[in-house]
Tab-separated table of C-alpha atoms in Angstrom:
chain	number	residue	atom	x	y	z
A	1	UNK	CA	10.850	-15.830	-0.725
A	2	UNK	CA	7.920	-18.232	-1.051
A	3	UNK	CA	6.469	-19.034	-4.478
A	4	UNK	CA	3.194	-17.647	-3.124
A	5	UNK	CA	4.644	-14.147	-3.566
A	6	UNK	CA	6.597	-12.951	-6.610
A	7	UNK	CA	9.049	-10.037	-6.800
A	8	UNK	CA	10.059	-8.330	-10.049
A	9	UNK	CA	11.583	-4.906	-10.754
A	10	UNK	CA	10.441	-3.071	-13.883
A	11	UNK	CA	12.034	0.306	-14.571
A	12	UNK	CA	12.663	1.194	-10.909
A	13	UNK	CA	9.286	-0.206	-9.815
A	14	UNK	CA	9.158	-3.389	-7.715
A	15	UNK	CA	6.061	-5.466	-8.472
A	16	UNK	CA	5.079	-7.676	-5.535
A	17	UNK	CA	2.436	-10.199	-6.587
A	18	UNK	CA	0.326	-12.458	-4.389
A	19	UNK	CA	0.461	-15.688	-6.373
A	20	UNK	CA	-2.360	-17.929	-5.141
A	21	UNK	CA	-5.045	-17.278	-7.770
A	22	UNK	CA	-6.600	-20.702	-7.179
A	23	UNK	CA	-7.344	-19.567	-3.596
A	24	UNK	CA	-8.258	-15.985	-4.528
A	25	UNK	CA	-4.793	-15.004	-3.255
A	26	UNK	CA	-5.815	-15.757	0.323
A	27	UNK	CA	-3.149	-15.203	2.949
A	28	UNK	CA	-1.888	-18.500	4.315
A	29	UNK	CA	1.336	-18.550	6.331
A	30	UNK	CA	3.553	-18.885	3.264
A	31	UNK	CA	1.855	-15.904	1.607
A	32	UNK	CA	2.032	-13.776	4.756
A	33	UNK	CA	5.714	-14.556	5.179
A	34	UNK	CA	6.270	-13.923	1.478
A	35	UNK	CA	4.710	-10.459	1.633
A	36	UNK	CA	6.878	-9.550	4.611
A	37	UNK	CA	10.010	-10.874	2.887
A	38	UNK	CA	9.158	-8.973	-0.299
A	39	UNK	CA	8.914	-5.649	1.507
A	40	UNK	CA	12.137	-6.313	3.402
A	41	UNK	CA	13.750	-6.960	0.022
A	42	UNK	CA	12.204	-3.770	-1.378
A	43	UNK	CA	13.621	-1.768	1.522
A	44	UNK	CA	17.124	-2.850	0.584
A	45	UNK	CA	16.716	-2.755	-3.196
A	46	UNK	CA	18.607	0.236	-4.595
A	47	UNK	CA	17.090	-0.444	-8.025
A	48	UNK	CA	13.505	0.002	-6.796
A	49	UNK	CA	12.148	3.442	-5.882
A	50	UNK	CA	8.465	2.479	-5.678
A	51	UNK	CA	6.667	-0.790	-4.924
A	52	UNK	CA	3.387	-2.033	-6.381
A	53	UNK	CA	1.431	-4.725	-4.542
A	54	UNK	CA	-1.067	-6.703	-6.616
A	55	UNK	CA	-2.633	-10.147	-6.992
A	56	UNK	CA	-2.347	-12.810	-9.658
A	57	UNK	CA	-5.312	-13.291	-11.986
A	58	UNK	CA	-8.298	-11.027	-12.520
A	59	UNK	CA	-10.693	-12.283	-9.851
A	60	UNK	CA	-9.071	-11.280	-6.591
A	61	UNK	CA	-6.440	-8.936	-5.242
A	62	UNK	CA	-6.690	-10.824	-1.966
A	63	UNK	CA	-9.665	-12.541	-0.317
A	64	UNK	CA	-8.159	-12.121	3.144
A	65	UNK	CA	-6.876	-14.698	5.587
A	66	UNK	CA	-6.983	-18.383	4.717
A	67	UNK	CA	-10.033	-19.521	6.721
A	68	UNK	CA	-9.201	-23.199	6.189
A	69	UNK	CA	-5.803	-22.632	7.760
A	70	UNK	CA	-7.394	-20.666	10.619
A	71	UNK	CA	-9.743	-23.586	11.287
A	72	UNK	CA	-6.953	-26.163	11.126
A	73	UNK	CA	-4.759	-24.180	13.538
A	74	UNK	CA	-7.622	-22.991	15.795
A	75	UNK	CA	-6.254	-19.455	15.510
A	76	UNK	CA	-7.475	-17.217	18.328
A	77	UNK	CA	-5.883	-13.782	18.839
A	78	UNK	CA	-3.408	-13.282	15.975
A	79	UNK	CA	0.058	-12.350	17.283
A	80	UNK	CA	1.385	-8.913	16.399
A	81	UNK	CA	3.706	-10.401	13.782
A	82	UNK	CA	0.989	-12.603	12.256
A	83	UNK	CA	0.986	-10.417	9.172
A	84	UNK	CA	3.117	-7.501	8.070
A	85	UNK	CA	1.621	-4.060	8.721
A	86	UNK	CA	3.558	-1.370	6.895
A	87	UNK	CA	4.404	1.508	9.184
A	88	UNK	CA	3.636	-0.564	12.263
A	89	UNK	CA	5.507	-3.877	12.177
A	90	UNK	CA	7.759	-2.909	9.263
A	91	UNK	CA	8.959	0.574	8.360
A	92	UNK	CA	8.956	1.263	4.622
A	93	UNK	CA	10.098	4.775	3.728
A	94	UNK	CA	9.672	4.419	-0.027
A	95	UNK	CA	6.172	4.746	-1.535
A	96	UNK	CA	3.927	1.723	-2.013
A	97	UNK	CA	0.978	1.482	-4.410
A	98	UNK	CA	-1.704	-1.211	-4.500
A	99	UNK	CA	-3.026	-2.308	-7.891
A	100	UNK	CA	-6.387	-3.827	-6.978
A	101	UNK	CA	-7.204	-6.397	-9.659
A	102	UNK	CA	-10.372	-7.831	-8.123
A	103	UNK	CA	-11.915	-8.257	-4.696
A	104	UNK	CA	-10.027	-6.939	-1.660
A	105	UNK	CA	-11.741	-8.457	1.353
A	106	UNK	CA	-10.757	-8.674	5.030
A	107	UNK	CA	-6.969	-9.091	5.121
A	108	UNK	CA	-6.945	-8.009	1.486
A	109	UNK	CA	-8.647	-4.782	2.525
A	110	UNK	CA	-5.970	-4.421	5.202
A	111	UNK	CA	-3.254	-4.686	2.552
A	112	UNK	CA	-4.984	-1.984	0.504
A	113	UNK	CA	-5.440	0.164	3.612
A	114	UNK	CA	-1.778	0.144	4.627
A	115	UNK	CA	-0.275	1.253	1.309
A	116	UNK	CA	0.140	4.872	0.237
A	117	UNK	CA	-1.811	5.000	-3.034
A	118	UNK	CA	-4.420	2.739	-4.639
A	119	UNK	CA	-5.277	2.135	-8.293
A	120	UNK	CA	-8.300	-0.123	-8.783
A	121	UNK	CA	-9.693	-2.011	-11.741
A	122	UNK	CA	-13.278	-1.025	-12.438
A	123	UNK	CA	-14.570	-4.442	-11.320
A	124	UNK	CA	-12.738	-4.361	-7.970
A	125	UNK	CA	-14.672	-4.636	-4.724
A	126	UNK	CA	-13.687	-3.727	-1.167
A	127	UNK	CA	-15.086	-5.241	2.025
A	128	UNK	CA	-14.277	-5.823	5.683
A	129	UNK	CA	-15.950	-9.208	6.061
A	130	UNK	CA	-14.776	-10.284	9.512
A	131	UNK	CA	-18.205	-9.785	11.128
A	132	UNK	CA	-19.636	-12.393	8.738
A	133	UNK	CA	-17.241	-15.082	10.007
A	134	UNK	CA	-16.941	-14.092	13.665
A	135	UNK	CA	-13.434	-12.701	13.394
A	136	UNK	CA	-12.007	-9.291	14.318
A	137	UNK	CA	-10.650	-6.286	12.452
A	138	UNK	CA	-8.726	-4.174	15.002
A	139	UNK	CA	-6.424	-3.152	12.169
A	140	UNK	CA	-9.288	-1.050	10.776
A	141	UNK	CA	-8.934	1.521	13.585
A	142	UNK	CA	-7.235	4.084	11.265
A	143	UNK	CA	-10.108	3.905	8.761
A	144	UNK	CA	-11.683	7.104	10.066
A	145	UNK	CA	-8.546	8.862	8.770
A	146	UNK	CA	-9.142	7.418	5.292
A	147	UNK	CA	-12.921	7.673	4.911
A	148	UNK	CA	-15.985	9.130	6.655
A	149	UNK	CA	-16.425	7.397	10.038
A	150	UNK	CA	-20.048	6.435	9.433
A	151	UNK	CA	-19.168	4.761	6.150
A	152	UNK	CA	-16.403	2.857	7.925
A	153	UNK	CA	-18.893	1.896	10.649
A	154	UNK	CA	-21.316	0.510	8.065
A	155	UNK	CA	-18.591	-1.492	6.327
A	156	UNK	CA	-17.391	-2.961	9.635
A	157	UNK	CA	-20.880	-3.846	10.872
A	158	UNK	CA	-22.395	-5.227	7.666
A	159	UNK	CA	-19.376	-6.790	6.004
A	160	UNK	CA	-20.900	-5.805	2.674
A	161	UNK	CA	-18.667	-4.774	-0.244
A	162	UNK	CA	-18.424	-1.430	-1.973
A	163	UNK	CA	-17.509	-0.916	-5.608
A	164	UNK	CA	-14.278	0.548	-6.898
A	165	UNK	CA	-16.181	3.644	-7.999
A	166	UNK	CA	-17.691	4.093	-4.526
A	167	UNK	CA	-14.240	3.643	-2.974
A	168	UNK	CA	-12.941	6.347	-5.316
A	169	UNK	CA	-15.761	8.704	-4.350
A	170	UNK	CA	-14.902	8.161	-0.676
A	171	UNK	CA	-11.217	8.876	-1.247
A	172	UNK	CA	-10.092	5.328	-0.464
A	173	UNK	CA	-8.907	4.867	-4.059
A	174	UNK	CA	-6.853	7.307	-6.142
A	175	UNK	CA	-7.872	6.107	-9.571
A	176	UNK	CA	-10.291	3.614	-11.187
A	177	UNK	CA	-9.285	2.216	-14.568
A	178	UNK	CA	-10.503	-0.475	-16.985
A	179	UNK	CA	-9.199	-3.866	-15.880
A	180	UNK	CA	-7.112	-4.281	-19.014
A	181	UNK	CA	-5.312	-0.999	-18.257
A	182	UNK	CA	-4.575	-1.654	-14.576
A	183	UNK	CA	-0.945	-2.735	-14.929
A	184	UNK	CA	-0.038	-0.018	-17.430
A	185	UNK	CA	-1.764	2.767	-15.490
A	186	UNK	CA	-0.233	1.691	-12.196
A	187	UNK	CA	3.217	1.447	-13.755
A	188	UNK	CA	2.707	4.931	-15.214
A	189	UNK	CA	1.850	6.370	-11.792
A	190	UNK	CA	4.723	4.552	-10.110
A	191	UNK	CA	7.194	5.683	-12.767
A	192	UNK	CA	6.105	9.301	-12.369
A	193	UNK	CA	6.832	9.079	-8.646
A	194	UNK	CA	10.090	7.184	-9.195
A	195	UNK	CA	11.285	10.009	-11.455
A	196	UNK	CA	11.035	12.565	-8.652
A	197	UNK	CA	13.636	13.335	-5.988
A	198	UNK	CA	13.517	10.309	-3.644
A	199	UNK	CA	14.165	12.245	-0.441
A	200	UNK	CA	11.345	14.683	-1.253
A	201	UNK	CA	8.957	11.815	-1.974
A	202	UNK	CA	9.869	9.963	1.202
A	203	UNK	CA	9.552	13.141	3.276
A	204	UNK	CA	6.044	13.734	1.923
A	205	UNK	CA	5.027	10.245	3.023
A	206	UNK	CA	6.592	10.636	6.462
A	207	UNK	CA	5.015	14.048	7.048
A	208	UNK	CA	1.467	13.052	6.148
A	209	UNK	CA	1.473	9.945	8.314
A	210	UNK	CA	3.036	11.809	11.235
A	211	UNK	CA	0.465	14.608	10.953
A	212	UNK	CA	-2.399	12.115	11.326
A	213	UNK	CA	-1.569	11.903	15.033
A	214	UNK	CA	-1.000	15.636	15.641
A	215	UNK	CA	-2.675	18.987	15.922
A	216	UNK	CA	-2.142	21.821	13.427
A	217	UNK	CA	0.923	23.477	15.002
A	218	UNK	CA	2.656	20.237	15.927
A	219	UNK	CA	2.135	18.936	12.395
A	220	UNK	CA	3.686	22.054	10.864
A	221	UNK	CA	6.654	21.822	13.217
A	222	UNK	CA	7.085	18.160	12.344
A	223	UNK	CA	6.965	18.998	8.642
A	224	UNK	CA	9.788	21.507	9.157
A	225	UNK	CA	11.867	18.869	10.918
A	226	UNK	CA	11.236	16.153	8.329
A	227	UNK	CA	12.009	18.384	5.348
A	228	UNK	CA	15.202	19.804	6.875
A	229	UNK	CA	17.097	16.793	5.537
A	230	UNK	CA	15.660	17.439	2.068
A	231	UNK	CA	16.718	21.083	1.989
A	232	UNK	CA	20.239	20.201	3.142
A	233	UNK	CA	20.688	17.310	0.699
A	234	UNK	CA	22.697	17.261	-2.516
A	235	UNK	CA	19.437	16.686	-4.375
A	236	UNK	CA	18.097	19.890	-2.832
A	237	UNK	CA	20.736	21.759	-4.843
A	238	UNK	CA	20.626	19.521	-7.902
A	239	UNK	CA	17.000	20.331	-8.725
A	240	UNK	CA	17.387	24.121	-9.010
A	241	UNK	CA	20.762	23.672	-10.720
A	242	UNK	CA	19.296	21.349	-13.353
A	243	UNK	CA	16.435	23.778	-13.955
A	244	UNK	CA	18.895	26.631	-14.470
A	245	UNK	CA	21.007	24.519	-16.823
A	246	UNK	CA	17.908	23.308	-18.707
A	247	UNK	CA	18.586	19.622	-18.190
A	248	UNK	CA	17.004	16.684	-16.416
A	249	UNK	CA	18.107	16.386	-12.772
A	250	UNK	CA	20.214	13.439	-11.706
A	251	UNK	CA	19.018	12.385	-8.269
A	252	UNK	CA	21.458	10.854	-5.793
A	253	UNK	CA	19.054	10.229	-2.934
A	254	UNK	CA	21.382	12.090	-0.605
């Protein structure tokens, strides 16, 4: 894995850190490859139940693509594998949280968009800035599922940032915390999820994303199908048994 991206497991939580603070954690090729490699590693890491994606420093989560690199390479239409897109170019069943430690612009916004939960420092800012530099943001197509369409339209057309508090009010962010508490609060949230039955957690993620493309009845039927594995699992019996025996459940993930 490139030095531009760090990977560390803390109490069942894998912290994936963009490590280019001098460039506002912009995504050059090494960083893009590093993010992809980190999530591949997370997929296979039995010691990590939840991942947290964040940026080094306190100025930027990620400023987006490296415009200097784009200019040097005369990048036109980015290939499909130009950058990892969770759920599209790489399947990640386990939950992923973004800890937004500063600005999340363009490709940085994309990273925040594709995770499952977002915790933001109170000074964080979110923007889709491609219109300001003549680039495209086709990846923003699912935004109308995450926020009101007219707000998404304004962000795409103006390129102007919104505050962490505004993002919270729109439902784009789960929690806004003081900057000095970001790591601790995100670890707390991740640990709470990691302590739950892994198959139940993963089924919840799968069901909600699947339902985004379905009508009411189809979504309910899909939920039944996805959760069938949970009900039939060993963990599906362990939970009620542990409750009856007044002890903490021991999850097997099977």
